[in-house]
CSV table of C-alpha atoms and ligand atoms in Angstrom, one decimal:
chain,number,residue,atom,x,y,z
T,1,UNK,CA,-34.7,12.7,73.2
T,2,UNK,CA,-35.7,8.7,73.1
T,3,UNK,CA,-32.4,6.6,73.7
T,4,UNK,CA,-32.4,3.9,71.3
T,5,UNK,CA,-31.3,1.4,74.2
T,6,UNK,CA,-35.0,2.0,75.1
T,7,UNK,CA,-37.1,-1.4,74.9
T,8,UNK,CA,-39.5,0.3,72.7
T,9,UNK,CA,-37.6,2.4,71.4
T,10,UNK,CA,-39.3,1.8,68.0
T,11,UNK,CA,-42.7,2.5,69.4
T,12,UNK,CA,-41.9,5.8,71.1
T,13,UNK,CA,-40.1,7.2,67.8
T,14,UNK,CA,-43.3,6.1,65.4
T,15,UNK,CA,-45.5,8.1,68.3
T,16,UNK,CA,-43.2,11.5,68.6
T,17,UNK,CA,-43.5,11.4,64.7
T,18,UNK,CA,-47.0,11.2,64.8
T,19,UNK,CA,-47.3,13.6,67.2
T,20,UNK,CA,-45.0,16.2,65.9
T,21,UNK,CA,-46.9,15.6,62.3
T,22,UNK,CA,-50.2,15.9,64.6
T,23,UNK,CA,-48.7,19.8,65.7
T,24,UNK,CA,-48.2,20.3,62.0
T,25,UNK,CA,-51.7,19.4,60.9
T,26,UNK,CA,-50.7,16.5,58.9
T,27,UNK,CA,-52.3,14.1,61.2
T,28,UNK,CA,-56.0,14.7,62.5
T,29,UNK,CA,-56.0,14.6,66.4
T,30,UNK,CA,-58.5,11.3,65.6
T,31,UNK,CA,-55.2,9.4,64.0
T,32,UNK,CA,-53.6,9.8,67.1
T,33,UNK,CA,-56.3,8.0,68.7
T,34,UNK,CA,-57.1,5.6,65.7
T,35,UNK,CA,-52.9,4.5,66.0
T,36,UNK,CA,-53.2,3.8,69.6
T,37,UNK,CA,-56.1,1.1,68.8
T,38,UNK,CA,-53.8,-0.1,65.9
T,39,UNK,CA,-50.0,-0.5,68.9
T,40,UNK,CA,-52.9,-2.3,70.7
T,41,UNK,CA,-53.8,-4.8,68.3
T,42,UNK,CA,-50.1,-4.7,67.0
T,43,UNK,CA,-49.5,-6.0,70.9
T,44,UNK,CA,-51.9,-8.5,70.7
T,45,UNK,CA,-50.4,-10.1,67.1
T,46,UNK,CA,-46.9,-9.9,68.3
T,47,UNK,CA,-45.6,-7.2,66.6
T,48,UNK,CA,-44.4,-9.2,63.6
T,49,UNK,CA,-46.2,-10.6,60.1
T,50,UNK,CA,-48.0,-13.6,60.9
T,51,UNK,CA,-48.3,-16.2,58.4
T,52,UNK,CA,-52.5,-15.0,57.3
T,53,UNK,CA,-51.0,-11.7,56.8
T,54,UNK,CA,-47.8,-12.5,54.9
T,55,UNK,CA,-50.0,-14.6,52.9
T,56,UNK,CA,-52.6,-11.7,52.4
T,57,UNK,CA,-49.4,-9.2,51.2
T,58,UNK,CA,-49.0,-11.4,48.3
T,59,UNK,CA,-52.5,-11.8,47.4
T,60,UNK,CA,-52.3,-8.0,47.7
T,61,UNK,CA,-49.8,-7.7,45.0
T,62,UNK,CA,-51.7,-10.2,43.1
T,63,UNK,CA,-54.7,-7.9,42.8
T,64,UNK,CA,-52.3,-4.9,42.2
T,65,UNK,CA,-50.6,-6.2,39.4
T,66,UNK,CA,-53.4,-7.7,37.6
T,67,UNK,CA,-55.8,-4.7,37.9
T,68,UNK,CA,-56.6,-2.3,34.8
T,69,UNK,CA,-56.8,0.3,37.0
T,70,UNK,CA,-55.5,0.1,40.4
T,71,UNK,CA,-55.5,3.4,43.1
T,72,UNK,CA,-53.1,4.0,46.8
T,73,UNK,CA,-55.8,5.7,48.5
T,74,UNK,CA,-53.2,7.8,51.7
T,75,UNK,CA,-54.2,10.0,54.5
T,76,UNK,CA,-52.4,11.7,57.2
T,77,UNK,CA,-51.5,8.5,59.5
T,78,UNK,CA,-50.6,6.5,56.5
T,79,UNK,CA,-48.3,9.7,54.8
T,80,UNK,CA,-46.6,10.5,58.7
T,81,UNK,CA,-45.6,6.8,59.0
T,82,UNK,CA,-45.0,5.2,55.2
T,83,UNK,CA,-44.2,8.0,52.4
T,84,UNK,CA,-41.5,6.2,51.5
T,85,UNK,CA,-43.0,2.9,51.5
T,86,UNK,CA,-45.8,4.1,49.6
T,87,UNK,CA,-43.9,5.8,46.9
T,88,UNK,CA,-42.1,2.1,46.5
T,89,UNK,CA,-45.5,0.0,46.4
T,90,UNK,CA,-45.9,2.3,43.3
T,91,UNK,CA,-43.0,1.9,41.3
T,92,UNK,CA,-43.7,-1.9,41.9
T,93,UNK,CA,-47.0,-2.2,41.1
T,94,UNK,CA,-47.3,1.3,38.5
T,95,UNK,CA,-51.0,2.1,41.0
T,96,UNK,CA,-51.4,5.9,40.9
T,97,UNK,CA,-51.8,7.4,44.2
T,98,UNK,CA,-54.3,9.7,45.8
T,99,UNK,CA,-54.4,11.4,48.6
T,100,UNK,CA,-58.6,11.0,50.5
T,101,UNK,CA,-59.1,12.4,53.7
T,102,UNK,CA,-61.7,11.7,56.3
T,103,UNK,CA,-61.0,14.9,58.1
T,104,UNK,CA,-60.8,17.1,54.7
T,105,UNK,CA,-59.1,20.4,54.2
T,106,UNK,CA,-58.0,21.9,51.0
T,107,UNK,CA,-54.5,22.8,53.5
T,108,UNK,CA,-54.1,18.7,54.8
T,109,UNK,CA,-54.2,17.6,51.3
T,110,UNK,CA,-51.6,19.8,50.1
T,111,UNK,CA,-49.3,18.7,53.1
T,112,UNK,CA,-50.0,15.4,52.4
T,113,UNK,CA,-49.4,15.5,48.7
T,114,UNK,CA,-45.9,17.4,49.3
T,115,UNK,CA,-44.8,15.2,51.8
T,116,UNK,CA,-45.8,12.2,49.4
T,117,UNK,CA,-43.8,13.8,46.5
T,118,UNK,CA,-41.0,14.9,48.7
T,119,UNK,CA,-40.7,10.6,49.2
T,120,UNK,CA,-40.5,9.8,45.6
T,121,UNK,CA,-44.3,9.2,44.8
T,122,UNK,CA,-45.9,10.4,41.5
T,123,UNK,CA,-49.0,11.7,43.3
T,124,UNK,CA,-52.5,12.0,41.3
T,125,UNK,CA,-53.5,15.6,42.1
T,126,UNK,CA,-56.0,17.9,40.8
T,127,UNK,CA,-59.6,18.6,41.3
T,128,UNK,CA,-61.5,16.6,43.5
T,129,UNK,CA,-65.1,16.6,43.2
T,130,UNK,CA,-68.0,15.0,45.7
T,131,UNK,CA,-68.1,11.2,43.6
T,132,UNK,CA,-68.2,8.3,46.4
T,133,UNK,CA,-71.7,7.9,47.8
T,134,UNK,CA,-71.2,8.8,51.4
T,135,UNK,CA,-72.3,12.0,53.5
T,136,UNK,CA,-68.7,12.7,55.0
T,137,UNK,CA,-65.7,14.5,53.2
T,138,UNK,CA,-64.2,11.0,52.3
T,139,UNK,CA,-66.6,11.3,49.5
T,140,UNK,CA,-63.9,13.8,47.5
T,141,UNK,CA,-62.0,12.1,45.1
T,142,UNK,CA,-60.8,12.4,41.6
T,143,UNK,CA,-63.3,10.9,38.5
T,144,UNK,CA,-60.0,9.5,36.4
T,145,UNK,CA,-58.2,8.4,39.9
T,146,UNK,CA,-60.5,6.7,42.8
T,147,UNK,CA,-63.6,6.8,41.1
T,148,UNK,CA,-62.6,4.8,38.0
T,149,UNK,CA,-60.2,2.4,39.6
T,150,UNK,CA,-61.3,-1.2,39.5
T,151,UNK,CA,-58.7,-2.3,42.8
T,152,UNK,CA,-58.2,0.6,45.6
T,153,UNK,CA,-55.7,-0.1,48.2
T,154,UNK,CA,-57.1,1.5,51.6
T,155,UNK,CA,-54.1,1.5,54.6
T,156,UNK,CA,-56.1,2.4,58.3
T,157,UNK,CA,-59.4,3.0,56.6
T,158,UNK,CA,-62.7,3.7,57.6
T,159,UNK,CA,-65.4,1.1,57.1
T,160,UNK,CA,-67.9,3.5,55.5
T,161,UNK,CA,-65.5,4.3,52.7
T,162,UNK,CA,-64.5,0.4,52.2
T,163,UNK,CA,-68.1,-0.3,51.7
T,164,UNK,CA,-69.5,2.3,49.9
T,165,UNK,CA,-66.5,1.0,47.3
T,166,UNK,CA,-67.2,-2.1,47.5
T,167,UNK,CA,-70.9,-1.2,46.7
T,168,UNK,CA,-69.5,0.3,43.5
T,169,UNK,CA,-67.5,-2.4,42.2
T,170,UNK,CA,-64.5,-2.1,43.4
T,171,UNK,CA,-61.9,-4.6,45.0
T,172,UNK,CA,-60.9,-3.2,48.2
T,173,UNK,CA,-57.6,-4.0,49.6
T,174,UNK,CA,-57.6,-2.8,53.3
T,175,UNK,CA,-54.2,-2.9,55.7
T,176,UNK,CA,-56.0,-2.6,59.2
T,177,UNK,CA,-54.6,-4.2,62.4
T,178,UNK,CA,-58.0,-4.9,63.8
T,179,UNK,CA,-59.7,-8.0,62.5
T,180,UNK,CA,-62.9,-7.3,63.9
T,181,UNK,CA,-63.2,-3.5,62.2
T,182,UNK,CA,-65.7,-3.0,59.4
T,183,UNK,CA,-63.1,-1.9,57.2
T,184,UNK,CA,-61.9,-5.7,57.6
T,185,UNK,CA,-65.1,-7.4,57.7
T,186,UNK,CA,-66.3,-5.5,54.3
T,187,UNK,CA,-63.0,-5.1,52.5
T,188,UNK,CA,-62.3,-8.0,49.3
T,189,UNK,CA,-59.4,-8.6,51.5
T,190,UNK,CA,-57.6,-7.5,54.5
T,191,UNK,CA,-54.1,-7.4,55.2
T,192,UNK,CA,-53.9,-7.9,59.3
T,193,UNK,CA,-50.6,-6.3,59.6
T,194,UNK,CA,-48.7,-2.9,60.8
T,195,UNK,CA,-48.7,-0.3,57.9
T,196,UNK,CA,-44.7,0.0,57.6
T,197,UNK,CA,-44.5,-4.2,57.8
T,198,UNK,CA,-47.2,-4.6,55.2
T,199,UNK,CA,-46.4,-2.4,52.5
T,200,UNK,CA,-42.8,-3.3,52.1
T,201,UNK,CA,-44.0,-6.7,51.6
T,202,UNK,CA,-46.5,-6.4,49.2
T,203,UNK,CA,-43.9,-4.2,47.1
T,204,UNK,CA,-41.6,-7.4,47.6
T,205,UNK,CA,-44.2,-10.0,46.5
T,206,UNK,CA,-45.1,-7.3,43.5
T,207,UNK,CA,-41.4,-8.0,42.1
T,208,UNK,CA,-41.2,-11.7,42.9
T,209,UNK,CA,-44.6,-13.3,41.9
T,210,UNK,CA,-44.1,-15.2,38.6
T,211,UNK,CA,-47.7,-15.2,36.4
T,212,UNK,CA,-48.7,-18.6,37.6
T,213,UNK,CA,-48.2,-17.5,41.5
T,214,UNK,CA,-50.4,-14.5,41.1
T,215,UNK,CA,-53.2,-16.5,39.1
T,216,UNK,CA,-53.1,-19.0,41.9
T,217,UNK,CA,-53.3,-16.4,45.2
T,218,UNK,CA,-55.9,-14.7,43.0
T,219,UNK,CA,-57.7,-18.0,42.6
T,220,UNK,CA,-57.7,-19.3,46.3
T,221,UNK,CA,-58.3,-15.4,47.9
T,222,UNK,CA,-61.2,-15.9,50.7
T,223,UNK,CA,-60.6,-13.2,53.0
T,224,UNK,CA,-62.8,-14.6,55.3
T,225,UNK,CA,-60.6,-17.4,56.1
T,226,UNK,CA,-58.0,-15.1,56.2
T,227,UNK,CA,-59.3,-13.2,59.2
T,228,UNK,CA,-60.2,-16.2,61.0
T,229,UNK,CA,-56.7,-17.5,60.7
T,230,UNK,CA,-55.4,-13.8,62.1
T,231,UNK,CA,-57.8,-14.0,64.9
T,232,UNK,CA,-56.6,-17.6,65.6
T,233,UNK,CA,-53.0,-16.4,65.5
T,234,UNK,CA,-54.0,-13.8,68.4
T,235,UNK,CA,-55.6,-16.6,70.6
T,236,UNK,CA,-52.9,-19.2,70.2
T,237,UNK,CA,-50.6,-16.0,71.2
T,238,UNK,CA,-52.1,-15.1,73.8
T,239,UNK,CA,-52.7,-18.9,75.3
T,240,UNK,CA,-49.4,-18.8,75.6
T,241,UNK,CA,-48.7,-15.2,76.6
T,242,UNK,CA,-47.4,-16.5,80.3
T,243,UNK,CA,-45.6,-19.7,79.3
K,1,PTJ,O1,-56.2,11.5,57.9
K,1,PTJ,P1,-57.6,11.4,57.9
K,1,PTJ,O2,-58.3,12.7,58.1
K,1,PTJ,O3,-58.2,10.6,56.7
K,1,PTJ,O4,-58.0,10.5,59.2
K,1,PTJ,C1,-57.5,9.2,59.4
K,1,PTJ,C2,-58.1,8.4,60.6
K,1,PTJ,C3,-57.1,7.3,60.9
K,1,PTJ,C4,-58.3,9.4,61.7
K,1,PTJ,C5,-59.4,7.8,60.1
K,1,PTJ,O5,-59.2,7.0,59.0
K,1,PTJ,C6,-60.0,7.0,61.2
K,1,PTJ,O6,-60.7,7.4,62.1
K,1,PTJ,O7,-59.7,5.7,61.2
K,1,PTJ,P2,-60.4,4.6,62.2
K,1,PTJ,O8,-61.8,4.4,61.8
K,1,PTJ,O9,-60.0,4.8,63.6
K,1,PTJ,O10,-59.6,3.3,61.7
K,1,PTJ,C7,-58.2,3.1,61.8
K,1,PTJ,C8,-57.9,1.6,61.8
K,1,PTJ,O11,-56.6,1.5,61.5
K,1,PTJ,C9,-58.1,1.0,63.2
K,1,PTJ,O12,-58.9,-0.2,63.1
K,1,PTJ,C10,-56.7,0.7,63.7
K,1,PTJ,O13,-56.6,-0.5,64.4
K,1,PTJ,C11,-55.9,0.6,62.4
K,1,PTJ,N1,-54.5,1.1,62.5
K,1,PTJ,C12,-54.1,2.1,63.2
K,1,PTJ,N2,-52.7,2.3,63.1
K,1,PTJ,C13,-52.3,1.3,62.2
K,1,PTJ,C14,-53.5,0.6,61.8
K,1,PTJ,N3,-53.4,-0.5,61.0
K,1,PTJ,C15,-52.2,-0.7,60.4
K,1,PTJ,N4,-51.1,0.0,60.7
K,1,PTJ,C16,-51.1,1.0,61.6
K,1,PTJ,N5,-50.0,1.7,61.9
């Protein structure tokens, strides 16, 4: 039992859930791993959203609300920490949401998708066949969902999957805490930020962006000044980590 009078009490929670989802089979063993980089990097940016990434949330919602066809790609880490969330980003932003694992079992995606529908979300089920051009499992998805969305929204990704749909056309929308990961180097944008911060905020901007706002963040998007103003937020943090 955590006491919430714990320091980091919020930290220790967020890993017993993953680790209990871990037991379950929710979570691959890998995400346990792959969330430890992300506390890391959350460390390093100060646990909050900085100004690139608040900035990025709303460019986010941008894309979202002016797509024809926009898709909440969600695996295990993302469905352990942000069903919820994720069922709200799509009543905001009316994406559909599908489940795409890396580690792929016809049993993970049926936990996923129940714990997803147990939040609230709509989620786009059905057969899955082998679409995305990559050699890995992350290549199952559904033709009307993933494979004919024009914007794809891709929380802790892996860079493989961000490019191979970027390389069909798609806009890719990664959340990833790491600046310097593929996913974020490749993605159309990146949204530096912790999964349960950022999505809460994109499903804010999705409600409060007037047309002209969203035509403007769509017109001035440059993701790669957006990373370089997340790494300069770490450095200036951390030139004055001992002040
Ligand atoms: O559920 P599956 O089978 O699809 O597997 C999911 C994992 C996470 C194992 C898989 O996608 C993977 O291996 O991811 P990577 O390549 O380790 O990338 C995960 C990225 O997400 C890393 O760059 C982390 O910094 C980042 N990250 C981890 N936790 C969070 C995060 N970013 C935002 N919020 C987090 N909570």
């Amino acid at each position: 039992m955590i006491s919430p009078d714990h320091p980091r009490y919020r930290s220790l929670v967020t890993r017993e859930r993953l680790a209990a989802c871990a037991k379950k089979g929710v979570v691959a063993m890998e995400g346990l791993t792959a969330h430890g980089r992300g506390e890391a990097f959350d460390y390093l940016i100060g646990e909050r959203t900085t100004e690139s990434a608040r900035r990025a949330e709303e460019t986010a919602a941008a894309m979202l609300m002016t797509a024809r066809h926009p898709v909440i790609s969600v695996n295990g880490n993302t469905a352990a920490l942000a069903s919820r969330e994720i069922a709200e980003l799509q009543k905001a932003s009316g994406a559909l949401v599908e489940v795409n694992l890396f580690h792929r079992t016809k049993e993970r995606v049926a936990m996923i998708e129940k714990i997803l529908a147990d939040a609230g979300a709509d989620v786009f089920s059905g057969e899955a066949e082998r679409l995305l051009p990559l050699s890995h499992d992350r290549a199952w998805c559904r033709r009307e969902g993933m494979f004919s969305a024009d914007v794809v929204l891709v929380p802790l990704e892996d860079g493989d999957r961000c490019e191979a749909l970027v390389g069909m056309g798609k806009q890719v929308i990664a959340i990833d805490l790491n600046p310097l990961s593929r996913t974020a180097q490749h993605a159309t944008l990146t949204i530096v930020d912790e999964v349960t911060r950022a999505l809460p905020e994109i499903t804010r901007a999705c409600a409060e962006l007037s047309a002209e706002d969203r035509t403007r963040l769509l017109a001035t998007s440059d993701n790669h000044y957006l990373l370089s103003e997340a790494i300069r937020e770490i450095t200036m943090r951390l030139a004055h980590a001992l002040d």
